[in-house]
Tab-separated table of C-alpha atoms (C1' of nucleotides) in Angstrom:
chain	number	residue	atom	x	y	z
Z	16	MET	CA	130.752	90.731	99.341
Z	17	SER	CA	132.832	93.934	99.506
Z	18	GLN	CA	131.246	97.371	98.946
Z	19	PRO	CA	131.355	97.872	95.160
Z	20	ARG	CA	127.566	98.026	95.394
Z	21	PRO	CA	126.171	100.948	93.435
Z	22	ARG	CA	124.193	103.122	95.832
Z	23	THR	CA	120.877	102.816	94.039
Z	24	ILE	CA	119.470	101.742	90.671
Z	25	PRO	CA	116.491	103.471	89.018
Z	26	GLU	CA	113.431	101.287	88.814
Z	27	ALA	CA	113.123	101.774	85.069
Z	28	THR	CA	116.667	100.502	84.706
Z	29	VAL	CA	115.943	97.440	86.824
Z	30	ALA	CA	113.063	96.512	84.545
Z	31	ARG	CA	115.324	96.742	81.514
Z	32	LEU	CA	118.147	94.824	83.174
Z	33	ALA	CA	115.724	91.934	83.448
Z	34	VAL	CA	115.182	92.145	79.698
Z	35	TYR	CA	118.898	92.309	78.939
Z	36	LEU	CA	119.374	89.268	81.108
Z	37	ARG	CA	116.942	87.308	79.010
Z	38	VAL	CA	118.569	88.373	75.768
Z	39	LEU	CA	122.014	87.519	77.114
Z	40	SER	CA	120.820	84.065	78.104
Z	41	GLY	CA	119.660	83.503	74.548
Z	42	LEU	CA	122.976	84.752	73.201
Z	43	ALA	CA	124.906	82.502	75.556
Z	44	ASP	CA	122.832	79.495	74.497
Z	45	GLY	CA	123.657	80.374	70.914
Z	46	GLY	CA	127.352	80.244	71.715
Z	47	ARG	CA	128.021	83.970	71.338
Z	48	SER	CA	130.864	85.240	73.505
Z	49	THR	CA	130.677	89.019	73.045
Z	50	VAL	CA	128.112	91.668	72.052
Z	51	SER	CA	128.165	95.371	71.360
Z	52	SER	CA	125.769	97.795	73.000
Z	53	GLY	CA	124.151	98.381	69.633
Z	54	GLU	CA	123.362	94.759	69.027
Z	55	LEU	CA	122.163	94.112	72.549
Z	56	ALA	CA	120.043	97.248	72.467
Z	57	SER	CA	118.383	96.285	69.234
Z	58	ALA	CA	117.594	92.807	70.544
Z	59	ALA	CA	116.110	94.327	73.689
Z	60	GLY	CA	114.198	97.011	71.826
Z	61	VAL	CA	115.933	100.010	73.386
Z	62	ASN	CA	118.293	102.817	72.462
Z	63	PRO	CA	122.039	101.919	72.576
Z	64	ALA	CA	123.039	104.971	74.617
Z	65	GLY	CA	120.336	104.202	77.139
Z	66	LEU	CA	121.524	100.639	77.413
Z	67	ARG	CA	125.067	101.792	78.145
Z	68	LYS	CA	123.762	104.151	80.781
Z	69	ASP	CA	121.783	101.319	82.338
Z	70	LEU	CA	124.864	99.124	82.488
Z	71	SER	CA	126.909	101.954	83.947
Z	72	HIS	CA	124.943	101.473	87.160
Z	73	LEU	CA	126.757	98.159	87.620
Z	74	GLY	CA	130.136	99.811	87.245
Z	75	PRO	CA	132.319	99.396	84.139
Z	76	CYS	CA	131.753	95.966	82.665
Z	77	GLY	CA	132.586	96.231	79.015
Z	78	VAL	CA	135.741	96.474	76.951
Z	79	ARG	CA	136.126	99.749	75.044
Z	80	GLY	CA	136.375	99.329	71.334
Z	81	VAL	CA	135.066	95.769	71.608
Z	82	GLY	CA	131.842	95.322	73.538
Z	83	TYR	CA	130.624	93.202	76.432
Z	84	GLU	CA	131.541	89.680	77.290
Z	85	VAL	CA	128.259	87.754	77.277
Z	86	ALA	CA	128.955	85.350	80.125
Z	87	THR	CA	130.413	87.985	82.431
Z	88	LEU	CA	127.706	90.549	81.837
Z	89	ARG	CA	125.050	87.949	82.303
Z	90	ARG	CA	126.437	86.886	85.646
Z	91	ARG	CA	126.847	90.494	86.732
Z	92	ILE	CA	123.238	91.410	85.978
Z	93	ALA	CA	121.909	88.241	87.569
Z	94	ALA	CA	123.871	89.042	90.720
Z	95	VAL	CA	122.510	92.586	90.931
Z	96	LEU	CA	118.937	91.460	90.391
Z	97	GLY	CA	119.471	88.961	93.164
Z	98	GLY	CA	118.760	86.158	90.737
Z	99	GLU	CA	121.398	83.870	92.142
Z	100	GLN	CA	119.283	82.673	95.015
Z	101	SER	CA	115.855	81.163	94.520
Z	102	ARG	CA	112.857	83.060	95.851
Z	103	ALA	CA	109.726	81.437	97.157
Z	104	CYS	CA	106.386	82.749	95.882
Z	105	VAL	CA	102.791	81.855	96.574
Z	106	LEU	CA	100.090	82.189	93.958
Z	107	VAL	CA	96.451	82.736	94.865
Z	108	GLY	CA	93.646	82.266	92.376
Z	109	ILE	CA	94.137	79.356	89.999
Z	110	GLY	CA	91.780	80.343	87.211
Z	111	ASN	CA	92.915	80.665	83.624
Z	112	LEU	CA	95.406	83.391	84.384
Z	113	GLY	CA	96.684	81.758	87.554
Z	114	SER	CA	97.238	78.507	85.688
Z	115	ALA	CA	99.128	80.362	82.986
Z	116	LEU	CA	101.389	81.934	85.591
Z	117	ALA	CA	101.954	78.669	87.434
Z	118	ASP	CA	102.923	76.969	84.192
Z	119	TYR	CA	105.097	79.723	82.814
Z	120	ALA	CA	108.650	78.452	82.538
Z	121	GLY	CA	110.083	81.952	82.503
Z	122	PHE	CA	109.647	82.236	86.253
Z	123	GLY	CA	111.452	79.079	87.218
Z	124	THR	CA	114.482	79.836	85.084
Z	125	ARG	CA	114.792	83.229	86.779
Z	126	GLY	CA	114.912	81.906	90.289
Z	127	PHE	CA	111.276	82.171	91.224
Z	128	GLU	CA	109.641	79.118	92.672
Z	129	PHE	CA	105.955	78.771	93.360
Z	130	VAL	CA	105.896	76.978	96.669
Z	131	GLY	CA	102.144	77.114	96.963
Z	132	LEU	CA	99.128	77.384	94.661
Z	133	PHE	CA	95.877	78.306	96.355
Z	134	ASP	CA	92.247	78.563	95.413
Z	135	SER	CA	89.074	78.757	97.430
Z	136	ALA	CA	86.942	76.828	94.941
Z	137	PRO	CA	86.685	73.180	96.086
Z	138	GLY	CA	86.589	72.138	92.444
Z	139	ARG	CA	90.042	73.574	91.839
Z	140	VAL	CA	91.687	72.187	94.949
Z	141	GLY	CA	93.642	69.046	94.199
Z	142	GLN	CA	94.247	69.879	90.550
Z	143	LEU	CA	97.796	69.472	89.352
Z	144	ILE	CA	99.173	72.623	87.689
Z	145	GLY	CA	102.752	73.035	86.575
Z	146	GLY	CA	103.757	70.075	88.698
Z	147	ARG	CA	102.137	71.426	91.881
Z	148	THR	CA	98.895	70.536	93.577
Z	149	VAL	CA	96.368	73.292	94.202
Z	150	ARG	CA	95.688	73.665	97.910
Z	151	PRO	CA	92.730	75.182	99.743
Z	152	MET	CA	92.982	78.820	100.687
Z	153	ASP	CA	92.930	77.862	104.367
Z	154	ASP	CA	96.468	76.490	104.102
Z	155	VAL	CA	97.976	79.741	102.942
Z	156	GLU	CA	99.202	81.027	106.308
Z	157	GLU	CA	100.811	77.712	107.137
Z	158	VAL	CA	102.653	77.535	103.823
Z	159	VAL	CA	103.838	81.135	103.895
Z	160	THR	CA	105.183	80.642	107.387
Z	161	ALA	CA	106.831	77.314	106.658
Z	162	THR	CA	108.489	78.406	103.401
Z	163	ARG	CA	109.181	82.009	104.422
Z	164	ALA	CA	107.697	83.030	101.070
Z	165	SER	CA	108.104	86.784	100.712
Z	166	ILE	CA	106.333	87.226	97.381
Z	167	GLY	CA	102.646	86.745	96.719
Z	168	VAL	CA	100.913	86.777	93.346
Z	169	ILE	CA	97.192	87.499	93.235
Z	170	ALA	CA	95.179	86.302	90.249
Z	171	THR	CA	91.756	86.186	91.853
Z	172	PRO	CA	88.549	88.002	90.908
Z	173	ALA	CA	88.593	91.664	91.907
Z	174	GLU	CA	86.090	91.233	94.734
Z	175	VAL	CA	88.335	89.041	96.869
Z	176	ALA	CA	91.724	90.531	96.013
Z	177	GLN	CA	91.863	92.878	99.007
Z	178	PRO	CA	91.057	90.258	101.663
Z	179	VAL	CA	93.535	87.881	100.008
Z	180	CYS	CA	96.134	90.635	100.111
Z	181	ASP	CA	95.432	91.228	103.794
Z	182	ARG	CA	95.882	87.564	104.608
Z	183	LEU	CA	99.134	87.333	102.668
Z	184	VAL	CA	100.548	90.391	104.390
Z	185	ALA	CA	99.469	89.154	107.804
Z	186	ALA	CA	101.172	85.851	107.081
Z	187	GLY	CA	104.446	87.595	106.278
Z	188	VAL	CA	104.476	88.318	102.549
Z	189	ARG	CA	106.317	91.572	101.818
Z	190	SER	CA	105.869	91.949	98.043
Z	191	ILE	CA	102.683	91.520	96.058
Z	192	LEU	CA	102.073	91.283	92.335
Z	193	ASN	CA	98.411	91.950	91.678
Z	194	PHE	CA	96.597	90.968	88.491
Z	195	ALA	CA	93.132	91.698	89.825
Z	196	PRO	CA	91.693	94.953	88.497
Z	197	VAL	CA	91.541	96.831	91.806
Z	198	ALA	CA	93.941	99.085	93.649
Z	199	LEU	CA	95.130	97.231	96.714
Z	200	ALA	CA	95.783	98.897	100.055
Z	201	ALA	CA	98.749	97.552	101.987
Z	202	PRO	CA	100.715	98.775	104.992
Z	203	ALA	CA	103.964	100.687	104.526
Z	204	GLY	CA	106.866	98.326	103.990
Z	205	VAL	CA	104.870	96.133	101.635
Z	206	ASP	CA	105.406	96.654	97.904
Z	207	VAL	CA	102.425	96.233	95.630
Z	208	ARG	CA	102.758	96.131	91.859
Z	209	GLN	CA	99.710	96.264	89.680
Z	210	VAL	CA	99.444	94.626	86.264
Z	211	ASP	CA	96.300	95.463	84.408
Z	212	LEU	CA	95.803	93.604	81.156
Z	213	SER	CA	92.733	95.449	79.959
Z	214	VAL	CA	94.387	98.814	80.522
Z	215	GLU	CA	97.180	97.831	78.155
Z	216	LEU	CA	94.658	97.006	75.478
Z	217	GLN	CA	92.796	100.246	76.088
Z	218	VAL	CA	95.942	102.340	75.741
Z	219	LEU	CA	96.819	100.535	72.543
Z	220	ALA	CA	93.373	101.206	71.115
Z	221	PHE	CA	93.602	104.862	72.045
Z	222	LEU	CA	96.951	105.270	70.334
Z	223	GLY	CA	95.524	103.573	67.288
Z	224	GLN	CA	92.576	105.915	67.131
Z	225	GLN	CA	94.872	108.922	67.705
Z	226	ARG	CA	96.864	107.880	64.664
Z	227	GLN	CA	93.825	108.654	62.514
Z	228	VAL	CA	92.641	111.934	64.005
Z	229	PRO	CA	95.770	114.094	63.492
Z	230	ALA	CA	95.848	112.974	59.882
Z	231	ALA	CA	92.268	114.112	59.469
Z	232	LEU	CA	92.915	117.416	61.235
Z	233	ALA	CA	95.915	118.220	59.050
Z	234	GLY	CA	93.566	119.097	56.237
Z	235	GLY	CA	91.127	121.154	58.294
Z	236	MET	CA	93.548	123.064	60.499
Z	237	ALA	CA	96.013	124.553	58.031
T	19	MET	CA	81.124	115.619	67.142
T	20	SER	CA	82.225	119.270	67.198
T	21	GLN	CA	85.839	120.266	67.937
T	22	PRO	CA	86.068	120.349	71.736
T	23	ARG	CA	88.761	117.694	71.289
T	24	PRO	CA	91.763	118.364	73.493
T	25	ARG	CA	94.866	118.604	71.290
T	26	THR	CA	96.650	115.647	72.812
T	27	ILE	CA	96.573	113.490	75.952
T	28	PRO	CA	99.714	112.118	77.629
T	29	GLU	CA	99.999	108.357	77.412
T	30	ALA	CA	100.375	108.012	81.170
T	31	THR	CA	97.107	109.879	81.573
T	32	VAL	CA	95.343	107.611	79.082
T	33	ALA	CA	96.366	104.562	81.102
T	34	ARG	CA	94.927	106.101	84.252
T	35	LEU	CA	91.746	107.223	82.521
T	36	ALA	CA	91.099	103.567	81.805
T	37	VAL	CA	91.418	102.866	85.514
T	38	TYR	CA	89.111	105.731	86.486
T	39	LEU	CA	86.598	104.410	84.021
T	40	ARG	CA	86.561	101.052	85.745
T	41	VAL	CA	86.160	102.619	89.173
T	42	LEU	CA	83.371	104.856	87.938
T	43	SER	CA	81.540	101.874	86.505
T	44	GLY	CA	81.674	100.231	89.900
T	45	LEU	CA	80.431	103.399	91.565
T	46	ALA	CA	77.589	103.710	89.073
T	47	ASP	CA	76.563	100.105	89.675
T	48	GLY	CA	76.545	100.886	93.377
T	49	GLY	CA	74.118	103.706	92.779
T	50	ARG	CA	76.504	106.557	93.586
T	51	SER	CA	75.766	109.779	91.742
T	52	THR	CA	78.747	111.982	92.600
T	53	VAL	CA	82.372	111.591	93.752
T	54	SER	CA	85.117	113.907	94.851
T	55	SER	CA	88.604	113.798	93.366
T	56	GLY	CA	89.934	112.566	96.690
T	57	GLU	CA	87.631	109.587	96.850
T	58	LEU	CA	88.071	108.650	93.214
T	59	ALA	CA	91.839	109.005	93.525
T	60	SER	CA	92.009	106.752	96.525
T	61	ALA	CA	89.910	104.095	94.799
T	62	ALA	CA	92.178	104.287	91.780
T	63	GLY	CA	95.359	104.309	93.812
T	64	VAL	CA	96.630	107.722	92.696
T	65	ASN	CA	97.205	111.212	94.063
T	66	PRO	CA	94.128	113.509	94.043
T	67	ALA	CA	95.902	116.448	92.419
T	68	GLY	CA	97.191	114.167	89.695
T	69	LEU	CA	93.715	112.863	89.071
T	70	ARG	CA	92.364	116.381	88.655
T	71	LYS	CA	95.149	117.175	86.230
T	72	ASP	CA	94.322	114.036	84.270
T	73	LEU	CA	90.666	115.015	84.062
T	74	SER	CA	91.596	118.550	83.048
T	75	HIS	CA	92.661	117.113	79.702
T	76	LEU	CA	88.989	116.434	78.966
T	77	GLY	CA	88.060	120.032	79.716
T	78	PRO	CA	86.177	121.101	82.869
T	79	CYS	CA	83.856	118.320	83.901
T	80	GLY	CA	83.322	118.713	87.627
T	81	VAL	CA	81.355	121.066	89.848
T	82	ARG	CA	83.473	123.246	92.134
T	83	GLY	CA	82.812	122.718	95.774
T	84	VAL	CA	80.969	119.478	95.021
T	85	GLY	CA	82.817	116.941	92.893
T	86	TYR	CA	82.156	114.992	89.723
T	87	GLU	CA	78.923	113.533	88.510
T	88	VAL	CA	79.555	109.821	88.143
T	89	ALA	CA	77.412	109.138	85.084
T	90	THR	CA	78.603	112.189	83.174
T	91	LEU	CA	82.273	111.684	83.904
T	92	ARG	CA	82.017	108.053	83.002
T	93	ARG	CA	80.486	108.815	79.639
T	94	ARG	CA	83.038	111.541	78.984
T	95	ILE	CA	86.009	109.271	79.638
T	96	ALA	CA	84.524	106.426	77.639
T	97	ALA	CA	84.048	108.787	74.712
T	98	VAL	CA	87.637	110.024	74.822
T	99	LEU	CA	89.050	106.510	75.032
T	100	GLY	CA	86.933	105.628	72.037
T	101	GLY	CA	85.142	103.039	74.102
T	102	GLU	CA	81.775	103.763	72.604
T	103	GLN	CA	82.353	101.706	69.495
T	104	SER	CA	83.377	98.064	69.635
T	105	ARG	CA	86.812	97.121	68.350
T	106	ALA	CA	87.660	93.843	66.695
T	107	CYS	CA	90.739	91.975	67.925
T	108	VAL	CA	92.406	88.729	66.961
T	109	LEU	CA	94.277	86.586	69.454
T	110	VAL	CA	97.073	84.254	68.424
T	111	GLY	CA	98.389	81.530	70.702
T	112	ILE	CA	95.734	79.793	72.759
T	113	GLY	CA	97.846	78.305	75.533
T	114	ASN	CA	97.180	79.001	79.175
T	115	LEU	CA	97.699	82.702	78.847
T	116	GLY	CA	95.794	82.992	75.580
T	117	SER	CA	92.856	81.147	77.106
T	118	ALA	CA	92.911	83.461	80.091
T	119	LEU	CA	92.802	86.479	77.796
T	120	ALA	CA	90.033	85.030	75.631
T	121	ASP	CA	87.958	84.339	78.717
T	122	TYR	CA	88.586	87.610	80.506
T	123	ALA	CA	85.304	89.470	80.802
T	124	GLY	CA	87.060	92.802	81.323
T	125	PHE	CA	87.743	93.058	77.605
T	126	GLY	CA	84.224	92.540	76.395
T	127	THR	CA	82.749	95.103	78.744
T	128	ARG	CA	85.218	97.690	77.474
T	129	GLY	CA	84.314	97.337	73.854
T	130	PHE	CA	86.918	94.813	72.761
T	131	GLU	CA	85.706	91.800	70.874
T	132	PHE	CA	87.865	88.836	69.974
T	133	VAL	CA	86.683	88.031	66.484
T	134	GLY	CA	89.220	85.266	66.023
T	135	LEU	CA	91.253	82.878	68.168
T	136	PHE	CA	94.136	81.169	66.414
T	137	ASP	CA	96.626	78.454	67.193
T	138	SER	CA	98.911	76.380	65.047
T	139	ALA	CA	98.674	73.234	67.198
T	140	PRO	CA	96.124	70.870	65.631
T	141	GLY	CA	95.198	69.711	69.135
T	142	ARG	CA	94.049	73.197	70.076
T	143	VAL	CA	92.094	73.910	66.921
T	144	GLY	CA	88.389	73.330	67.391
T	145	GLN	CA	88.432	73.908	71.146
T	146	LEU	CA	85.789	76.245	72.475
T	147	ILE	CA	87.224	79.098	74.564
T	148	GLY	CA	85.179	81.974	75.904
T	149	GLY	CA	82.392	81.109	73.506
T	150	ARG	CA	84.615	81.095	70.428
T	151	THR	CA	86.117	78.235	68.481
T	152	VAL	CA	89.888	78.121	68.029
T	153	ARG	CA	90.807	78.252	64.345
T	154	PRO	CA	93.951	77.172	62.540
T	155	MET	CA	96.623	79.780	62.022
T	156	ASP	CA	96.103	79.547	58.252
T	157	ASP	CA	92.775	81.337	58.547
T	158	VAL	CA	94.224	84.433	60.162
T	159	GLU	CA	94.594	86.563	57.027
T	160	GLU	CA	91.080	85.755	55.907
T	161	VAL	CA	89.580	86.687	59.274
T	162	VAL	CA	91.564	89.897	59.668
T	163	THR	CA	90.517	91.005	56.219
T	164	ALA	CA	86.870	90.056	56.656
T	165	THR	CA	86.465	91.658	60.087
T	166	ARG	CA	88.825	94.596	59.528
T	167	ALA	CA	90.391	93.731	62.893
T	168	SER	CA	92.956	96.387	63.693
T	169	ILE	CA	94.269	94.940	66.946
T	170	GLY	CA	96.250	91.744	67.352
T	171	VAL	CA	97.207	90.066	70.599
T	172	ILE	CA	100.154	87.665	70.589
T	173	ALA	CA	100.377	85.034	73.327
T	174	THR	CA	102.571	82.523	71.539
T	175	PRO	CA	105.968	81.125	72.514
T	176	ALA	CA	108.799	83.596	71.941
T	177	GLU	CA	110.209	81.731	68.950
T	178	VAL	CA	107.204	82.284	66.706
T	179	ALA	CA	106.113	85.719	67.902
T	180	GLN	CA	107.989	87.660	65.207
T	181	PRO	CA	106.639	85.666	62.235
T	182	VAL	CA	103.144	85.868	63.725
T	183	CYS	CA	103.572	89.613	64.078
T	184	ASP	CA	104.675	89.872	60.442
T	185	ARG	CA	101.620	87.964	59.262
T	186	LEU	CA	99.255	90.084	61.327
T	187	VAL	CA	100.782	93.310	60.036
T	188	ALA	CA	100.709	92.076	56.464
T	189	ALA	CA	97.049	91.205	56.900
T	190	GLY	CA	96.233	94.730	58.052
T	191	VAL	CA	96.568	94.795	61.836
T	192	ARG	CA	97.831	98.183	63.021
T	193	SER	CA	98.207	97.671	66.790
T	194	ILE	CA	99.834	94.741	68.548
T	195	LEU	CA	99.849	93.707	72.178
T	196	ASN	CA	102.681	91.259	72.707
T	197	PHE	CA	102.930	88.891	75.664
T	198	ALA	CA	105.788	86.855	74.238
T	199	PRO	CA	109.120	87.680	75.856
T	200	VAL	CA	110.830	89.120	72.776
T	201	ALA	CA	111.110	92.587	71.335
T	202	LEU	CA	109.079	92.675	68.116
T	203	ALA	CA	110.103	94.600	65.044
T	204	ALA	CA	107.274	96.214	63.135
T	205	PRO	CA	107.094	98.833	60.376
T	206	ALA	CA	106.446	102.482	61.237
T	207	GLY	CA	102.752	103.143	61.660
T	208	VAL	CA	102.236	99.962	63.638
T	209	ASP	CA	102.092	100.285	67.425
T	210	VAL	CA	103.571	97.487	69.481
T	211	ARG	CA	103.091	97.250	73.233
T	212	GLN	CA	105.031	94.763	75.237
T	213	VAL	CA	103.788	93.141	78.432
T	214	ASP	CA	106.351	91.045	80.209
T	215	LEU	CA	105.070	89.123	83.192
T	216	SER	CA	108.389	87.815	84.445
T	217	VAL	CA	109.921	91.277	84.344
T	218	GLU	CA	107.262	92.522	86.731
T	219	LEU	CA	108.110	89.783	89.170
T	220	GLN	CA	111.811	90.483	88.831
T	221	VAL	CA	111.368	94.178	89.578
T	222	LEU	CA	109.266	93.342	92.596
T	223	ALA	CA	111.918	90.970	93.904
T	224	PHE	CA	114.610	93.576	93.399
T	225	LEU	CA	112.691	96.211	95.319
T	226	GLY	CA	112.147	93.688	98.084
T	227	GLN	CA	115.823	92.906	98.358
T	228	GLN	CA	116.669	96.619	98.254
T	229	ARG	CA	114.451	97.142	101.259
T	230	GLN	CA	116.876	95.063	103.326
T	231	VAL	CA	120.237	96.422	102.165
T	232	PRO	CA	119.846	100.114	103.090
T	233	ALA	CA	118.716	99.061	106.554
T	234	ALA	CA	121.855	96.969	106.939
T	235	LEU	CA	124.102	99.748	105.626
T	236	ALA	CA	122.680	102.313	108.027
T	237	GLY	CA	124.653	100.721	110.849
T	238	GLY	CA	127.950	100.353	108.977
T	239	MET	CA	128.087	103.677	107.142
T	240	ALA	CA	127.533	106.201	109.921
C	10	DC	C1'	83.422	127.394	102.510
C	11	DC	C1'	84.842	123.521	99.782
C	12	DA	C1'	86.408	121.076	95.917
C	13	DT	C1'	87.804	121.896	91.206
C	14	DG	C1'	91.098	123.556	87.811
C	15	DT	C1'	95.812	125.135	86.703
C	16	DG	C1'	100.323	127.602	86.519
C	17	DA	C1'	104.882	126.877	88.291
C	18	DA	C1'	108.443	124.386	90.584
C	19	DC	C1'	110.287	119.893	90.837
C	20	DC	C1'	112.022	115.276	89.650
C	21	DG	C1'	113.310	111.159	87.210
C	22	DG	C1'	114.432	109.444	83.122
C	23	DT	C1'	115.932	109.831	78.235
C	24	DT	C1'	118.747	111.614	74.546
C	25	DC	C1'	122.747	113.595	72.839
C	26	DA	C1'	127.390	114.415	72.048
C	27	DC	C1'	131.832	113.666	73.255
C	28	DA	C1'	135.601	112.316	76.185
C	29	DG	C1'	138.227	108.102	77.483
C	30	DC	C1'	140.477	104.001	76.533
C	31	DG	C1'	141.608	99.419	74.668
V	27	DC	C1'	139.796	103.540	65.004
V	28	DG	C1'	135.662	101.706	67.445
V	29	DC	C1'	132.895	101.155	71.199
V	30	DT	C1'	132.305	102.078	75.952
V	31	DG	C1'	131.269	105.287	79.666
V	32	DT	C1'	129.370	109.722	81.179
V	33	DG	C1'	128.370	114.720	81.905
V	34	DA	C1'	124.969	117.946	80.243
V	35	DA	C1'	120.927	119.362	77.886
V	36	DC	C1'	116.280	117.962	77.259
V	37	DC	C1'	111.593	116.279	77.998
V	38	DG	C1'	107.500	114.370	80.062
V	39	DG	C1'	105.257	113.718	84.002
V	40	DT	C1'	104.318	114.607	89.002
V	41	DT	C1'	103.664	117.482	92.961
V	42	DC	C1'	102.533	121.584	95.092
V	43	DA	C1'	100.162	125.684	96.156
V	44	DC	C1'	96.863	128.765	94.999
V	45	DA	C1'	93.554	131.130	92.316
V	46	DT	C1'	88.667	130.262	90.738
V	47	DG	C1'	84.037	129.810	91.255
V	48	DG	C1'	79.642	127.306	92.590
DNA sequence: CCATGTGAACCGGTTCACAGCG
DNA sequence: CGCTGTGAACCGGTTCACATGG
C-alpha cells in the first residue's frame, strides 16, 4: 500500500523466492514457527548467505540471533510474488504434457487458475481434465477476453506453437510459457519463457560424460 | 578420436548447443546446406555474436564470408554433446508428467532411450506407455544394473522423490533429472538437475506484474 | 566485401567475510 | 553469543567492436 516496495528484484532471486515459499508452506504445515537461514537454505538447496541476500530484497524480515518467523516470511514472499490474488491462465495443447500441467496441483495452490483448456483435435475436445472440460481452439479468443487471462501456456507440437502464440497475443495475453521446442517471436511488451525438457536431459548427459574425460586426461596430461 | 577436444565448455553454452542442434536438424530436413550466424541465431532465439562465441568452443567450423555448413556443424555439435551413442535412462513415476516424458519423441531422436518405466502403484504397473510396459518399483535395481543406465528421471510426488533418488544412486545411476518439487540430496559425483514447472509460471507472473508497477510509478515519482 | 572468430569491456549474480543487533 | 543483513571481492557469462581471412 505505502512505498516500502524494493525498487527491483533480480530474476534469479524471484525464481528462488518461489522455492522458499514452497518450503515455508511445508514448514508451516508441519507446525514450525521459526527457521534459520541455514536450515531454510539447505531445504531449498542453496547457499545460506545467498538466501539471506535474496531475502534482503524484501527489506529486513528476520530476527538477528534467532532466525525468521515462518508465517510472517511466508506471507511477505507471497505478497511480493503477487501470489495473494489469483491469476487466470489458458492452456493450449492438451496432450500428455498439457494434461499433466492441467492436473498439477502445484499451480492451483499458488494462485494460478486454468480458466480454459484448448485443443484443436476434435477427439480431445470435451474431455474432462483436472476438473475442466477441453474446449475447441476456436473458443480461445472469447475465453481470453471474457476472463481477462493474461498468461498463456503452450504445450502443443512445435509446428503450431507460433500461430497459437500469435492468437493468444492478439487476444490479449501478455505472458507466455512455452513448452514447445521452438523459439517463439512475440511483440515487445509480451514476455515469453521457454522450457525445454530435452535440453535439460542433454545438459545432464554432457555433464555426466565430462565427469569421465578429465579423469582420463589426468593420466595422459601430467 | 585425437585430442582436438576443447578443454572445457561453459554449461550455458552446452544448453544452447542442444538448441542449435535441433534447429540444424530442421534446416537439414528442409534441404538447406548452409546458414549464417545471424539466421541460426534468430531461429534459436539468441544473439548472433553469442552464437559465434558458443561455436568457437568447438574450434573454427564456419567459412568466413559465407557461413556454416549445416551438415558439418550438425555432426560436430552432436559429437561434442556425445549424442552419437545412445544413452540408457530409467524413468520413475508414471503419472501424467511421467507419461508425457515417456512419450516425448524428442528424447529418442537425441539418443536417449528409456530402458525402464517404473511406478509403485499396482494400477499403473503393466500399462503400455510409449511402447514400453510400466514395471513395479521393485525391479528398478535389477534393470539399472542390467542396462547400465546412468541417467534417472524422477517424476514422482515430492514425498517419495528422495527415497527414489537414493535407490537410483545406490543402483548405479550417476545423473538425475528431478521434476518433483523438492531439493534432492545426493552424494558427490552424482549430478542432480532440478526442473520446477510451477516456479517458471511464478517467475512469469512476477515479470508480468512488474511491467505494470514501473509504469504507474513514473507518474508519481517525477 | 562479407561473415566468422575473438580479445576486451561490461554486467549480473554469487561468495565471502564481517559488521550490526537482538 | 548467534544469526541476520550487507558491502566488497570474485566469477561466469554476455555484449561489443574489430581484426581475420575466404
